[in-house]
Amino acid sequence: MVEERMGDCWSYTKDQFDNLEKHTQWGIEFVEKYTKFVKERSEIETNYAKQIRNLSKKYQPKKNSREEEESKYTFCRAFLTTLNELNDYAGQHEVIAENLTSQIITELSRYLQELKAERKSHFHDGRKAQQHIESSWKQLESCKRRFERDCKEADRAQQYFEKMDADINVTKADVEKARQQAQMRHQMAADSKSDYSAYLQKFNQEQNEHYYTVIPNIFQKLQDMEEKRIDRIGVCMKTFADVDRQVLPIVGKCLDGMTKAAESIEPKTDSKQVVESYKSGFEPPGDVEFEDYGQAMKRTASDTSLSNSRDVKEKPKEKSKGKLWPFIKNKNKGSGPEDFSHLPPEQRRKKLQGKIDELNKDIQKEMDQRDALTKMKDVYVKNPQMGDPASVDPRLSEIGQNIEKLQFEVQKFEGWLAEVEERMPSKSDTHRRSGLYETQNNTTVSNNCAQDRESPDGSYTEEQNSETQVKANINPIPPTSTTPEFDDEFDDEEALPTIGTCKALYPFEGHNEGTISVAEGELLYVIEEDKGDGWTRVRRNEDEEGYVPTSYVEVFLETNAKGAMTYI
């Protein structure tokens, strides 16, 4: 019965270890499964962020004129803001992926190694304790069987002695021998009993310790390990939610930015921008006059009359009013001429002003570089060990030539801008009120020519070649300023009047197109004073004129030359 009971206990304990081993192994597999789940979620966040970033990048405006033109509309700017906010939104999903990896995946991977090692250690201790108690039990069983065997041997020896002692036919020596054998067997039985009793006491003590101390401790450690595992899973699940919650304020700001961008759209402003962008600057055509063909003879006589020669000059203008100006097509394709003369007046003015602003920025950059190099040269002069001052001179000379070229370009575009502003409808109305496009200050012949080629309806398609040729004369640095070509209509155009004289203080070579070389002390005529850009237009004779730096000459203006600098 004792053996059966012990066998049941050991079997039960072994079964418990088997059950715990299976359960803890399942717990480890659950941690691995949850780690894999978080890893896949992190990969999803990473891929989602990448796709969102690619989407934002795909619809970002390209660096071309079309996109720059669109950027002035509020709904385009709102869409650009939305794309930028979406890019930041994608960044928050990257943060989620990073935090999931660092706060959960990495931690759980390390904890899994610790958990497996701890579980292995506990079950090793359990198996070792189980083997020890089973070994002790086997030794106890061995002692008990030896004691049983010795007792049986002692009984048989005693019975043999008694038998020999009762037999009268047996010698006394045989009886004594049987008695001694019986005594020895009793002594061996007594020794076996003593060993069995001692080991039984030891076994009971070990068994008590095994079932009440060792095994409960191992089970407690396994229980603590399991509770720690469950707690760690709970913490990770909470972190899983907190990782999302931490980025919600920034995600909210991204969404608020999108909402604010949408609310910033102003339809009226955009529609006005469209009007401003495509406003032509043309005047609406006047009423179409009735042409009385029944008075042809009278009209013919009137046309040939010397007294009405002024009317003859104006009639083509009046006839041009009948043109359907909104339907005039621009025959120029592509980028068009440099002066943008293929554009309507208002659009041309904007393009010219933009070009002037761009050139002024380039001039400022060159000037900044020149100032920086000048300071560097001064440092080299004061500290020769830092560098050779002469090494800066080639670059300074190059920058000076660049500035000179850019200033010529500015002069050229300012000339075109002044011309187009003079021809804008608002000014044309003033001219009409003062009388058939005549200026208030008795303008020069070139002004009259510019006015004569402009039709009353503001059409820019009529006599475009003549207009371009006139511009060649009025531009500060025209490509063919030294040898201008004109149509026969302008062969008799007078040169700009002289407004004073000047004396060259320094020699100027004038290599660039549109300039004129002068010698020190040379006297020249001034035909256009400095407009603030550092250049004065002078004339040597009827065929030689151009620009010289204002700082290179001493100018003496005539007192009655006021307003002569106007050349449009």
PDB file of C-alpha atoms in Angstrom, residues 47-298:
ATOM      1  CA  ASN A  47       4.917  50.917 -45.580  1.00  0.00           C
ATOM      2  CA  TYR A  48       1.916  53.188 -45.066  1.00  0.00           C
ATOM      3  CA  ALA A  49       4.181  56.114 -44.182  1.00  0.00           C
ATOM      4  CA  LYS A  50       6.300  55.395 -47.264  1.00  0.00           C
ATOM      5  CA  GLN A  51       3.240  55.327 -49.520  1.00  0.00           C
ATOM      6  CA  ILE A  52       1.916  58.552 -48.001  1.00  0.00           C
ATOM      7  CA  ARG A  53       5.282  60.237 -48.499  1.00  0.00           C
ATOM      8  CA  ASN A  54       5.452  59.050 -52.102  1.00  0.00           C
ATOM      9  CA  LEU A  55       1.926  60.335 -52.681  1.00  0.00           C
ATOM     10  CA  SER A  56       2.833  63.728 -51.245  1.00  0.00           C
ATOM     11  CA  LYS A  57       6.021  63.855 -53.311  1.00  0.00           C
ATOM     12  CA  LYS A  58       4.194  62.792 -56.468  1.00  0.00           C
ATOM     13  CA  TYR A  59       1.811  65.744 -56.311  1.00  0.00           C
ATOM     14  CA  GLN A  60       4.348  68.332 -55.180  1.00  0.00           C
ATOM     15  CA  PRO A  61       4.563  71.154 -57.744  1.00  0.00           C
ATOM     16  CA  LYS A  62       7.401  70.844 -60.226  1.00  0.00           C
ATOM     17  CA  LYS A  63       9.820  73.680 -60.753  1.00  0.00           C
ATOM     18  CA  ASN A  64       8.459  75.069 -63.992  1.00  0.00           C
ATOM     19  CA  SER A  65       6.711  78.207 -65.085  1.00  0.00           C
ATOM     20  CA  ARG A  66       3.291  76.559 -65.082  1.00  0.00           C
ATOM     21  CA  GLU A  67       3.478  75.559 -61.433  1.00  0.00           C
ATOM     22  CA  GLU A  68       4.874  78.963 -60.465  1.00  0.00           C
ATOM     23  CA  GLU A  69       1.931  80.558 -62.243  1.00  0.00           C
ATOM     24  CA  GLU A  70      -0.505  78.340 -60.361  1.00  0.00           C
ATOM     25  CA  SER A  71       1.071  79.063 -56.964  1.00  0.00           C
ATOM     26  CA  LYS A  72      -0.535  82.504 -56.829  1.00  0.00           C
ATOM     27  CA  TYR A  73      -4.016  81.004 -56.426  1.00  0.00           C
ATOM     28  CA  THR A  74      -5.252  80.351 -52.897  1.00  0.00           C
ATOM     29  CA  PHE A  75      -6.614  76.904 -53.692  1.00  0.00           C
ATOM     30  CA  CYS A  76      -3.239  75.865 -55.167  1.00  0.00           C
ATOM     31  CA  ARG A  77      -1.436  77.130 -52.071  1.00  0.00           C
ATOM     32  CA  ALA A  78      -3.971  75.303 -49.904  1.00  0.00           C
ATOM     33  CA  PHE A  79      -3.305  72.069 -51.784  1.00  0.00           C
ATOM     34  CA  LEU A  80       0.451  72.563 -51.359  1.00  0.00           C
ATOM     35  CA  THR A  81      -0.065  73.071 -47.617  1.00  0.00           C
ATOM     36  CA  THR A  82      -2.178  69.912 -47.510  1.00  0.00           C
ATOM     37  CA  LEU A  83       0.629  67.973 -49.205  1.00  0.00           C
ATOM     38  CA  ASN A  84       3.180  69.302 -46.702  1.00  0.00           C
ATOM     39  CA  GLU A  85       0.927  68.458 -43.767  1.00  0.00           C
ATOM     40  CA  LEU A  86       0.354  65.007 -45.255  1.00  0.00           C
ATOM     41  CA  ASN A  87       4.102  64.530 -45.380  1.00  0.00           C
ATOM     42  CA  ASP A  88       4.308  65.399 -41.671  1.00  0.00           C
ATOM     43  CA  TYR A  89       1.394  63.055 -41.068  1.00  0.00           C
ATOM     44  CA  ALA A  90       3.393  60.254 -42.703  1.00  0.00           C
ATOM     45  CA  GLY A  91       6.268  61.094 -40.383  1.00  0.00           C
ATOM     46  CA  GLN A  92       4.069  60.372 -37.369  1.00  0.00           C
ATOM     47  CA  HIS A  93       3.347  56.904 -38.690  1.00  0.00           C
ATOM     48  CA  GLU A  94       7.092  56.400 -38.973  1.00  0.00           C
ATOM     49  CA  VAL A  95       7.348  57.439 -35.325  1.00  0.00           C
ATOM     50  CA  ILE A  96       4.711  54.818 -34.462  1.00  0.00           C
ATOM     51  CA  ALA A  97       6.729  52.140 -36.257  1.00  0.00           C
ATOM     52  CA  GLU A  98       9.947  53.203 -34.522  1.00  0.00           C
ATOM     53  CA  ASN A  99       8.346  53.245 -31.067  1.00  0.00           C
ATOM     54  CA  LEU A 100       6.697  49.862 -31.608  1.00  0.00           C
ATOM     55  CA  THR A 101      10.087  48.452 -32.517  1.00  0.00           C
ATOM     56  CA  SER A 102      12.043  50.027 -29.658  1.00  0.00           C
ATOM     57  CA  GLN A 103       9.454  49.825 -26.880  1.00  0.00           C
ATOM     58  CA  ILE A 104       7.802  46.464 -27.627  1.00  0.00           C
ATOM     59  CA  ILE A 105       9.553  44.303 -30.215  1.00  0.00           C
ATOM     60  CA  THR A 106      13.088  44.810 -28.894  1.00  0.00           C
ATOM     61  CA  GLU A 107      11.990  44.500 -25.274  1.00  0.00           C
ATOM     62  CA  LEU A 108       9.944  41.352 -25.866  1.00  0.00           C
ATOM     63  CA  SER A 109      12.724  39.724 -27.877  1.00  0.00           C
ATOM     64  CA  ARG A 110      15.143  40.250 -25.002  1.00  0.00           C
ATOM     65  CA  TYR A 111      12.561  39.147 -22.432  1.00  0.00           C
ATOM     66  CA  LEU A 112      11.841  35.972 -24.407  1.00  0.00           C
ATOM     67  CA  GLN A 113      15.456  34.901 -24.060  1.00  0.00           C
ATOM     68  CA  GLU A 114      15.348  35.535 -20.323  1.00  0.00           C
ATOM     69  CA  LEU A 115      12.002  33.731 -19.993  1.00  0.00           C
ATOM     70  CA  LYS A 116      13.235  30.642 -21.806  1.00  0.00           C
ATOM     71  CA  ALA A 117      16.379  30.483 -19.675  1.00  0.00           C
ATOM     72  CA  GLU A 118      14.403  30.937 -16.437  1.00  0.00           C
ATOM     73  CA  ARG A 119      11.849  28.287 -17.416  1.00  0.00           C
ATOM     74  CA  LYS A 120      14.599  25.847 -18.310  1.00  0.00           C
ATOM     75  CA  SER A 121      16.292  26.415 -14.947  1.00  0.00           C
ATOM     76  CA  HIS A 122      13.099  25.849 -12.923  1.00  0.00           C
ATOM     77  CA  PHE A 123      12.196  22.617 -14.689  1.00  0.00           C
ATOM     78  CA  HIS A 124      15.768  21.407 -14.376  1.00  0.00           C
ATOM     79  CA  ASP A 125      15.551  21.926 -10.601  1.00  0.00           C
ATOM     80  CA  GLY A 126      12.182  20.166 -10.535  1.00  0.00           C
ATOM     81  CA  ARG A 127      13.433  17.151 -12.429  1.00  0.00           C
ATOM     82  CA  LYS A 128      16.539  17.021 -10.275  1.00  0.00           C
ATOM     83  CA  ALA A 129      14.444  17.052  -7.079  1.00  0.00           C
ATOM     84  CA  GLN A 130      12.153  14.386  -8.463  1.00  0.00           C
ATOM     85  CA  GLN A 131      15.090  12.178  -9.392  1.00  0.00           C
ATOM     86  CA  HIS A 132      16.631  12.671  -5.949  1.00  0.00           C
ATOM     87  CA  ILE A 133      13.490  11.601  -4.069  1.00  0.00           C
ATOM     88  CA  GLU A 134      13.023   8.636  -6.363  1.00  0.00           C
ATOM     89  CA  SER A 135      16.638   7.592  -5.793  1.00  0.00           C
ATOM     90  CA  SER A 136      16.171   7.915  -2.023  1.00  0.00           C
ATOM     91  CA  TRP A 137      13.057   5.820  -2.226  1.00  0.00           C
ATOM     92  CA  LYS A 138      14.930   3.133  -4.129  1.00  0.00           C
ATOM     93  CA  GLN A 139      17.660   3.072  -1.487  1.00  0.00           C
ATOM     94  CA  LEU A 140      15.012   2.812   1.232  1.00  0.00           C
ATOM     95  CA  GLU A 141      13.427  -0.087  -0.625  1.00  0.00           C
ATOM     96  CA  SER A 142      16.831  -1.770  -0.862  1.00  0.00           C
ATOM     97  CA  CYS A 143      17.407  -1.411   2.891  1.00  0.00           C
ATOM     98  CA  LYS A 144      13.967  -2.772   3.616  1.00  0.00           C
ATOM     99  CA  ARG A 145      14.466  -5.816   1.371  1.00  0.00           C
ATOM    100  CA  ARG A 146      17.852  -6.532   2.911  1.00  0.00           C
ATOM    101  CA  PHE A 147      16.332  -6.304   6.395  1.00  0.00           C
ATOM    102  CA  GLU A 148      13.531  -8.652   5.297  1.00  0.00           C
ATOM    103  CA  ARG A 149      16.000 -11.079   3.794  1.00  0.00           C
ATOM    104  CA  ASP A 150      18.204 -11.047   6.895  1.00  0.00           C
ATOM    105  CA  CYS A 151      15.175 -11.663   9.128  1.00  0.00           C
ATOM    106  CA  LYS A 152      14.153 -14.657   7.051  1.00  0.00           C
ATOM    107  CA  GLU A 153      17.701 -16.006   7.107  1.00  0.00           C
ATOM    108  CA  ALA A 154      17.811 -15.534  10.881  1.00  0.00           C
ATOM    109  CA  ASP A 155      14.525 -17.428  11.268  1.00  0.00           C
ATOM    110  CA  ARG A 156      15.752 -20.303   9.126  1.00  0.00           C
ATOM    111  CA  ALA A 157      19.032 -20.430  11.041  1.00  0.00           C
ATOM    112  CA  GLN A 158      17.129 -20.475  14.348  1.00  0.00           C
ATOM    113  CA  GLN A 159      14.864 -23.241  13.173  1.00  0.00           C
ATOM    114  CA  TYR A 160      17.859 -25.250  11.991  1.00  0.00           C
ATOM    115  CA  PHE A 161      19.609 -24.794  15.331  1.00  0.00           C
ATOM    116  CA  GLU A 162      16.530 -25.897  17.231  1.00  0.00           C
ATOM    117  CA  LYS A 163      16.220 -28.909  14.982  1.00  0.00           C
ATOM    118  CA  MET A 164      19.850 -29.854  15.469  1.00  0.00           C
ATOM    119  CA  ASP A 165      19.636 -29.316  19.218  1.00  0.00           C
ATOM    120  CA  ALA A 166      16.638 -31.670  19.476  1.00  0.00           C
ATOM    121  CA  ASP A 167      18.218 -34.381  17.405  1.00  0.00           C
ATOM    122  CA  ILE A 168      20.074 -36.835  19.669  1.00  0.00           C
ATOM    123  CA  ASN A 169      21.983 -38.284  16.806  1.00  0.00           C
ATOM    124  CA  VAL A 170      23.757 -34.987  16.023  1.00  0.00           C
ATOM    125  CA  THR A 171      27.069 -34.314  17.598  1.00  0.00           C
ATOM    126  CA  LYS A 172      27.559 -31.531  20.015  1.00  0.00           C
ATOM    127  CA  ALA A 173      29.915 -29.792  17.632  1.00  0.00           C
ATOM    128  CA  ASP A 174      27.282 -29.611  14.897  1.00  0.00           C
ATOM    129  CA  VAL A 175      24.807 -28.238  17.358  1.00  0.00           C
ATOM    130  CA  GLU A 176      27.293 -25.549  18.443  1.00  0.00           C
ATOM    131  CA  LYS A 177      27.938 -24.675  14.864  1.00  0.00           C
ATOM    132  CA  ALA A 178      24.226 -24.328  14.153  1.00  0.00           C
ATOM    133  CA  ARG A 179      23.804 -22.149  17.237  1.00  0.00           C
ATOM    134  CA  GLN A 180      26.620 -19.843  16.175  1.00  0.00           C
ATOM    135  CA  GLN A 181      25.142 -19.626  12.689  1.00  0.00           C
ATOM    136  CA  ALA A 182      21.774 -18.700  14.154  1.00  0.00           C
ATOM    137  CA  GLN A 183      23.350 -16.017  16.342  1.00  0.00           C
ATOM    138  CA  MET A 184      25.220 -14.515  13.366  1.00  0.00           C
ATOM    139  CA  ARG A 185      22.027 -14.384  11.327  1.00  0.00           C
ATOM    140  CA  HIS A 186      20.190 -12.693  14.168  1.00  0.00           C
ATOM    141  CA  GLN A 187      22.983 -10.160  14.416  1.00  0.00           C
ATOM    142  CA  MET A 188      22.835  -9.469  10.685  1.00  0.00           C
ATOM    143  CA  ALA A 189      19.073  -9.050  10.919  1.00  0.00           C
ATOM    144  CA  ALA A 190      19.517  -6.652  13.814  1.00  0.00           C
ATOM    145  CA  ASP A 191      22.070  -4.622  11.796  1.00  0.00           C
ATOM    146  CA  SER A 192      19.774  -4.528   8.751  1.00  0.00           C
ATOM    147  CA  LYS A 193      16.942  -3.396  10.945  1.00  0.00           C
ATOM    148  CA  SER A 194      19.063  -0.620  12.360  1.00  0.00           C
ATOM    149  CA  ASP A 195      20.133   0.525   8.839  1.00  0.00           C
ATOM    150  CA  TYR A 196      16.598   0.328   7.556  1.00  0.00           C
ATOM    151  CA  SER A 197      15.273   2.330  10.465  1.00  0.00           C
ATOM    152  CA  ALA A 198      17.911   5.042  10.061  1.00  0.00           C
ATOM    153  CA  TYR A 199      17.443   5.360   6.311  1.00  0.00           C
ATOM    154  CA  LEU A 200      13.681   5.331   6.697  1.00  0.00           C
ATOM    155  CA  GLN A 201      13.943   8.289   9.040  1.00  0.00           C
ATOM    156  CA  LYS A 202      16.221  10.071   6.568  1.00  0.00           C
ATOM    157  CA  PHE A 203      13.896   9.326   3.662  1.00  0.00           C
ATOM    158  CA  ASN A 204      10.853  10.584   5.503  1.00  0.00           C
ATOM    159  CA  GLN A 205      12.687  13.792   6.253  1.00  0.00           C
ATOM    160  CA  GLU A 206      13.751  14.228   2.592  1.00  0.00           C
ATOM    161  CA  GLN A 207      10.296  13.348   1.400  1.00  0.00           C
ATOM    162  CA  ASN A 208       8.767  15.879   3.710  1.00  0.00           C
ATOM    163  CA  GLU A 209      11.208  18.509   2.492  1.00  0.00           C
ATOM    164  CA  HIS A 210      10.557  17.502  -1.122  1.00  0.00           C
ATOM    165  CA  TYR A 211       6.787  17.813  -0.950  1.00  0.00           C
ATOM    166  CA  TYR A 212       6.561  20.729   1.451  1.00  0.00           C
ATOM    167  CA  THR A 213       9.589  22.831   0.484  1.00  0.00           C
ATOM    168  CA  VAL A 214      11.441  21.955  -2.730  1.00  0.00           C
ATOM    169  CA  ILE A 215       8.514  21.226  -5.037  1.00  0.00           C
ATOM    170  CA  PRO A 216       6.336  24.098  -3.677  1.00  0.00           C
ATOM    171  CA  ASN A 217       9.269  26.485  -4.188  1.00  0.00           C
ATOM    172  CA  ILE A 218       9.724  25.353  -7.751  1.00  0.00           C
ATOM    173  CA  PHE A 219       6.007  25.638  -8.402  1.00  0.00           C
ATOM    174  CA  GLN A 220       6.026  29.110  -6.832  1.00  0.00           C
ATOM    175  CA  LYS A 221       8.894  30.211  -9.055  1.00  0.00           C
ATOM    176  CA  LEU A 222       7.047  28.903 -12.088  1.00  0.00           C
ATOM    177  CA  GLN A 223       3.947  30.742 -10.945  1.00  0.00           C
ATOM    178  CA  ASP A 224       5.909  33.962 -10.460  1.00  0.00           C
ATOM    179  CA  MET A 225       7.473  33.498 -13.869  1.00  0.00           C
ATOM    180  CA  GLU A 226       4.065  33.019 -15.446  1.00  0.00           C
ATOM    181  CA  GLU A 227       2.578  36.039 -13.681  1.00  0.00           C
ATOM    182  CA  LYS A 228       5.558  38.143 -14.763  1.00  0.00           C
ATOM    183  CA  ARG A 229       5.064  36.990 -18.342  1.00  0.00           C
ATOM    184  CA  ILE A 230       1.378  37.896 -18.249  1.00  0.00           C
ATOM    185  CA  ASP A 231       2.145  41.259 -16.675  1.00  0.00           C
ATOM    186  CA  ARG A 232       4.745  41.984 -19.348  1.00  0.00           C
ATOM    187  CA  ILE A 233       2.226  41.156 -22.071  1.00  0.00           C
ATOM    188  CA  GLY A 234      -0.249  43.537 -20.434  1.00  0.00           C
ATOM    189  CA  VAL A 235       2.329  46.324 -20.298  1.00  0.00           C
ATOM    190  CA  CYS A 236       3.175  45.784 -23.958  1.00  0.00           C
ATOM    191  CA  MET A 237      -0.495  45.890 -24.936  1.00  0.00           C
ATOM    192  CA  LYS A 238      -0.875  49.161 -23.071  1.00  0.00           C
ATOM    193  CA  THR A 239       2.256  50.515 -24.775  1.00  0.00           C
ATOM    194  CA  PHE A 240       0.800  49.386 -28.087  1.00  0.00           C
ATOM    195  CA  ALA A 241      -2.099  51.786 -27.550  1.00  0.00           C
ATOM    196  CA  ASP A 242       0.034  54.541 -25.985  1.00  0.00           C
ATOM    197  CA  VAL A 243       2.346  54.622 -29.000  1.00  0.00           C
ATOM    198  CA  ASP A 244      -0.628  55.633 -31.135  1.00  0.00           C
ATOM    199  CA  ARG A 245      -1.954  58.012 -28.510  1.00  0.00           C
ATOM    200  CA  GLN A 246       1.360  59.855 -28.212  1.00  0.00           C
ATOM    201  CA  VAL A 247       1.290  61.015 -31.841  1.00  0.00           C
ATOM    202  CA  LEU A 248      -2.374  61.995 -31.839  1.00  0.00           C
ATOM    203  CA  PRO A 249      -1.680  65.650 -30.855  1.00  0.00           C
ATOM    204  CA  ILE A 250       0.756  66.063 -33.754  1.00  0.00           C
ATOM    205  CA  VAL A 251      -1.556  64.203 -36.116  1.00  0.00           C
ATOM    206  CA  GLY A 252      -4.303  66.532 -34.930  1.00  0.00           C
ATOM    207  CA  LYS A 253      -2.107  69.541 -35.746  1.00  0.00           C
ATOM    208  CA  CYS A 254      -1.494  68.124 -39.226  1.00  0.00           C
ATOM    209  CA  LEU A 255      -5.226  67.726 -39.747  1.00  0.00           C
ATOM    210  CA  ASP A 256      -5.830  71.206 -38.313  1.00  0.00           C
ATOM    211  CA  GLY A 257      -3.284  72.543 -40.813  1.00  0.00           C
ATOM    212  CA  MET A 258      -5.173  70.875 -43.644  1.00  0.00           C
ATOM    213  CA  THR A 259      -8.445  72.329 -42.390  1.00  0.00           C
ATOM    214  CA  LYS A 260      -6.916  75.788 -42.006  1.00  0.00           C
ATOM    215  CA  ALA A 261      -5.486  75.558 -45.518  1.00  0.00           C
ATOM    216  CA  ALA A 262      -8.912  74.625 -46.879  1.00  0.00           C
ATOM    217  CA  GLU A 263     -10.502  77.519 -45.005  1.00  0.00           C
ATOM    218  CA  SER A 264      -7.919  79.927 -46.432  1.00  0.00           C
ATOM    219  CA  ILE A 265      -9.227  79.408 -49.970  1.00  0.00           C
ATOM    220  CA  GLU A 266     -10.758  82.636 -51.262  1.00  0.00           C
ATOM    221  CA  PRO A 267     -12.758  82.197 -54.466  1.00  0.00           C
ATOM    222  CA  LYS A 268     -13.117  85.937 -55.094  1.00  0.00           C
ATOM    223  CA  THR A 269      -9.394  86.514 -54.689  1.00  0.00           C
ATOM    224  CA  ASP A 270      -8.618  83.682 -57.107  1.00  0.00           C
ATOM    225  CA  SER A 271     -11.107  84.939 -59.659  1.00  0.00           C
ATOM    226  CA  LYS A 272      -9.623  88.444 -59.404  1.00  0.00           C
ATOM    227  CA  GLN A 273      -6.207  86.877 -59.883  1.00  0.00           C
ATOM    228  CA  VAL A 274      -7.419  85.266 -63.090  1.00  0.00           C
ATOM    229  CA  VAL A 275      -8.649  88.646 -64.287  1.00  0.00           C
ATOM    230  CA  GLU A 276      -5.330  90.244 -63.346  1.00  0.00           C
ATOM    231  CA  SER A 277      -3.314  87.471 -65.003  1.00  0.00           C
ATOM    232  CA  TYR A 278      -5.097  87.564 -68.334  1.00  0.00           C
ATOM    233  CA  LYS A 279      -6.000  91.271 -68.480  1.00  0.00           C
ATOM    234  CA  SER A 280      -4.840  92.423 -71.897  1.00  0.00           C
ATOM    235  CA  GLY A 281      -4.715  96.176 -71.368  1.00  0.00           C
ATOM    236  CA  PHE A 282      -6.652  96.758 -74.575  1.00  0.00           C
ATOM    237  CA  GLU A 283      -9.283  99.450 -74.791  1.00  0.00           C
ATOM    238  CA  PRO A 284     -12.742  98.318 -75.808  1.00  0.00           C
ATOM    239  CA  PRO A 285     -13.389  99.320 -79.416  1.00  0.00           C
ATOM    240  CA  GLY A 286     -15.483 102.366 -80.104  1.00  0.00           C
ATOM    241  CA  ASP A 287     -18.740 102.421 -81.983  1.00  0.00           C
ATOM    242  CA  VAL A 288     -18.591 101.357 -85.608  1.00  0.00           C
ATOM    243  CA  GLU A 289     -19.269 104.437 -87.693  1.00  0.00           C
ATOM    244  CA  PHE A 290     -21.680 104.561 -90.547  1.00  0.00           C
ATOM    245  CA  GLU A 291     -19.880 104.829 -93.854  1.00  0.00           C
ATOM    246  CA  ASP A 292     -21.940 106.792 -96.324  1.00  0.00           C
ATOM    247  CA  TYR A 293     -21.041 105.395 -99.713  1.00  0.00           C
ATOM    248  CA  GLY A 294     -23.624 107.726-101.239  1.00  0.00           C
ATOM    249  CA  GLN A 295     -21.248 110.670-100.633  1.00  0.00           C
ATOM    250  CA  ALA A 296     -18.221 109.030-102.205  1.00  0.00           C
ATOM    251  CA  MET A 297     -17.367 112.035-104.342  1.00  0.00           C
ATOM    252  CA  LYS A 298     -17.516 114.362-101.349  1.00  0.00           C
TER     253      LYS A 298
END
